[in-house]
mmCIF file of C-alpha atoms in Angstrom:
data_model
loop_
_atom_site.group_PDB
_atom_site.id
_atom_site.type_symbol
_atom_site.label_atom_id
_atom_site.label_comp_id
_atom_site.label_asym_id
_atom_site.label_seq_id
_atom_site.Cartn_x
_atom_site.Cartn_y
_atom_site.Cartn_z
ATOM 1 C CA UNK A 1 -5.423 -3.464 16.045
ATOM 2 C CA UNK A 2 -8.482 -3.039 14.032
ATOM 3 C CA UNK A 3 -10.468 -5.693 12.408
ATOM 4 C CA UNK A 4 -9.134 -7.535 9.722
ATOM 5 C CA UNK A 5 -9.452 -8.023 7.154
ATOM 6 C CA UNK A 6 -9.075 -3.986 6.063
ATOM 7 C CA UNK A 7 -9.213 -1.917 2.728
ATOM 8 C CA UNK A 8 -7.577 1.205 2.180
ATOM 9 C CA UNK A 9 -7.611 2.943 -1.050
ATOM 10 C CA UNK A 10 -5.314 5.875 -2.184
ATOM 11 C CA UNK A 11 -4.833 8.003 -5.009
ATOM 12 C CA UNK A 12 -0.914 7.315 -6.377
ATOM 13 C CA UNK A 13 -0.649 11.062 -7.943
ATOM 14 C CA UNK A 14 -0.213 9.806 -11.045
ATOM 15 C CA UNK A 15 -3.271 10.441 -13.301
ATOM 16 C CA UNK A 16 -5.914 8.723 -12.251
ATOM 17 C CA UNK A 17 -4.570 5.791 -10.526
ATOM 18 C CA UNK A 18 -5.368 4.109 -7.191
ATOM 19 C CA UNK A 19 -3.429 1.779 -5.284
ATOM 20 C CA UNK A 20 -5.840 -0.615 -3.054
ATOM 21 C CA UNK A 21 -4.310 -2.354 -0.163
ATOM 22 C CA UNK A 22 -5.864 -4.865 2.247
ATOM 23 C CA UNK A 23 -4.578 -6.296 5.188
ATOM 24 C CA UNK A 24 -5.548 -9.634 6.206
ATOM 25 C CA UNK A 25 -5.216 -11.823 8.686
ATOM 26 C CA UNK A 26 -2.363 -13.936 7.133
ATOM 27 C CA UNK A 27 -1.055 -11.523 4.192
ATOM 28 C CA UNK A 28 -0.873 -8.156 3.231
ATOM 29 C CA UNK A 29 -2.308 -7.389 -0.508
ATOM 30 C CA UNK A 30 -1.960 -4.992 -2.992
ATOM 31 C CA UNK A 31 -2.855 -3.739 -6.096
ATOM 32 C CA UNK A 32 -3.119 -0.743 -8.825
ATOM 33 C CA UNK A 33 -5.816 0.093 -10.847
ATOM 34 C CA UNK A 34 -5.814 2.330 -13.618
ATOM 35 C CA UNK A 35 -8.513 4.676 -12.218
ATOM 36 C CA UNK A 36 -11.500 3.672 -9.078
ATOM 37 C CA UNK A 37 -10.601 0.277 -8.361
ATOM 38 C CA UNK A 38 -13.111 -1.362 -10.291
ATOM 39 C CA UNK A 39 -12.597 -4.337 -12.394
ATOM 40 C CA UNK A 40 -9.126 -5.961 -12.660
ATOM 41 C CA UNK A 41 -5.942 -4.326 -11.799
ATOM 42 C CA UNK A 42 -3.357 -3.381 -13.288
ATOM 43 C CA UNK A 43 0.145 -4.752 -10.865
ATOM 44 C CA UNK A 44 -0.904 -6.351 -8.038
ATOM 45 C CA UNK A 45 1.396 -7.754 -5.130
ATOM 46 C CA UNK A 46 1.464 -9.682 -1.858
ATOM 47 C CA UNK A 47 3.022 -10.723 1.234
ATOM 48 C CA UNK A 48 2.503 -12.777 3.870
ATOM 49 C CA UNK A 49 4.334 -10.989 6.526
ATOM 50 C CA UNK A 50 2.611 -7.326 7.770
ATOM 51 C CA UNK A 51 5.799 -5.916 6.683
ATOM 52 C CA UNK A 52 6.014 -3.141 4.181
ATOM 53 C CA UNK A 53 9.040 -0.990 3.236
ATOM 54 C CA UNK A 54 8.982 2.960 2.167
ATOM 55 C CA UNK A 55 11.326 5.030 0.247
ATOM 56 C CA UNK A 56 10.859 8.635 -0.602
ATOM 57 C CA UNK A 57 8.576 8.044 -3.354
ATOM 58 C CA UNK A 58 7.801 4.448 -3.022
ATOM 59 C CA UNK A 59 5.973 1.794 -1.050
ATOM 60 C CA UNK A 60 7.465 -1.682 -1.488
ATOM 61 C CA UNK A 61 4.866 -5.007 -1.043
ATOM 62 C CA UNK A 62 7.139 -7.882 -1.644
ATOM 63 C CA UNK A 63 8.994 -7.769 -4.575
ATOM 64 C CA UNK A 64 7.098 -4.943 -5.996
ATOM 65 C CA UNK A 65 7.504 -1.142 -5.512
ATOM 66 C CA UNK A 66 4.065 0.946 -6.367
ATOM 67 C CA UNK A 67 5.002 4.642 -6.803
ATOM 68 C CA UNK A 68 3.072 7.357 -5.351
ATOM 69 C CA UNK A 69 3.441 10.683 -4.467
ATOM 70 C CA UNK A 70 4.965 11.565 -1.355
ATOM 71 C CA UNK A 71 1.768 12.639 0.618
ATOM 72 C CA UNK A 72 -0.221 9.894 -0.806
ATOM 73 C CA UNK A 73 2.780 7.622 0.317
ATOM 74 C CA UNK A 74 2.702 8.970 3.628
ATOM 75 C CA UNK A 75 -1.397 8.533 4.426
ATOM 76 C CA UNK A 76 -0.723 4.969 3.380
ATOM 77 C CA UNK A 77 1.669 3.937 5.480
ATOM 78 C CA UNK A 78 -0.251 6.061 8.333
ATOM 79 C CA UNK A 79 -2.954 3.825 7.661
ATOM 80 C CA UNK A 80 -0.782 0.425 7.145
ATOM 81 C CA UNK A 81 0.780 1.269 10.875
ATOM 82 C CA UNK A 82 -3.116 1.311 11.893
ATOM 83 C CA UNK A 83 -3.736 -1.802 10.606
ATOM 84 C CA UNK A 84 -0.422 -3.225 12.394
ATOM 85 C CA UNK A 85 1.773 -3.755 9.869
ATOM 86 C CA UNK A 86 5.197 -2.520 10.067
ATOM 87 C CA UNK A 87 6.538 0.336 7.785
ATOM 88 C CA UNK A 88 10.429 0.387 7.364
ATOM 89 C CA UNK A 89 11.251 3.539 5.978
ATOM 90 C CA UNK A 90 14.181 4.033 3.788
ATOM 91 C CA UNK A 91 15.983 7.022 2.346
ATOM 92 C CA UNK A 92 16.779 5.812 -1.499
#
């Protein structure tokens, strides 16, 4: 497992946005900015098991689902199983 805690940032494919997530040592955060992830976002999320859930099109932090495009979906959850959390993934 690689040091916590870790940022990962990934275009969503939809305009400009970026979805930011960080993996801590007690929670899993993350959130959506309307372009680079400066300033404040736009949804954010969090959960405080490394536990994530994917669907075609989706990635699911808690109760919230962030949509990106498939590829972009799949280098995030690539890089959440690096972090150690676990991905469930889900056909819709």
């Amino acid at each position: 497992m690689n040091r916590l805690p870790a940022e990962g940032a990934f275009p969503t494919g939809a305009g400009n946005e970026t979805i930011v997530l960080m993996v801590c040592r007690g929670f899993l955060w993350a959130g959506r900015y309307a372009g680079t992830p400066k300033g404040a976002p736009i949804e954010v999320a969090a959960k405080t098991a490394h536990q994530v859930k994917a669907t075609p099109r989706h990635l699911h932090v808690g109760r919230s689902r962030f949509a990106l495009h498939p590829r972009a979906l799949k280098r995030a959850c690539r890089w959440l199983s690096r972090q150690g959390v676990t991905v469930k993934e889900q056909s819709p």
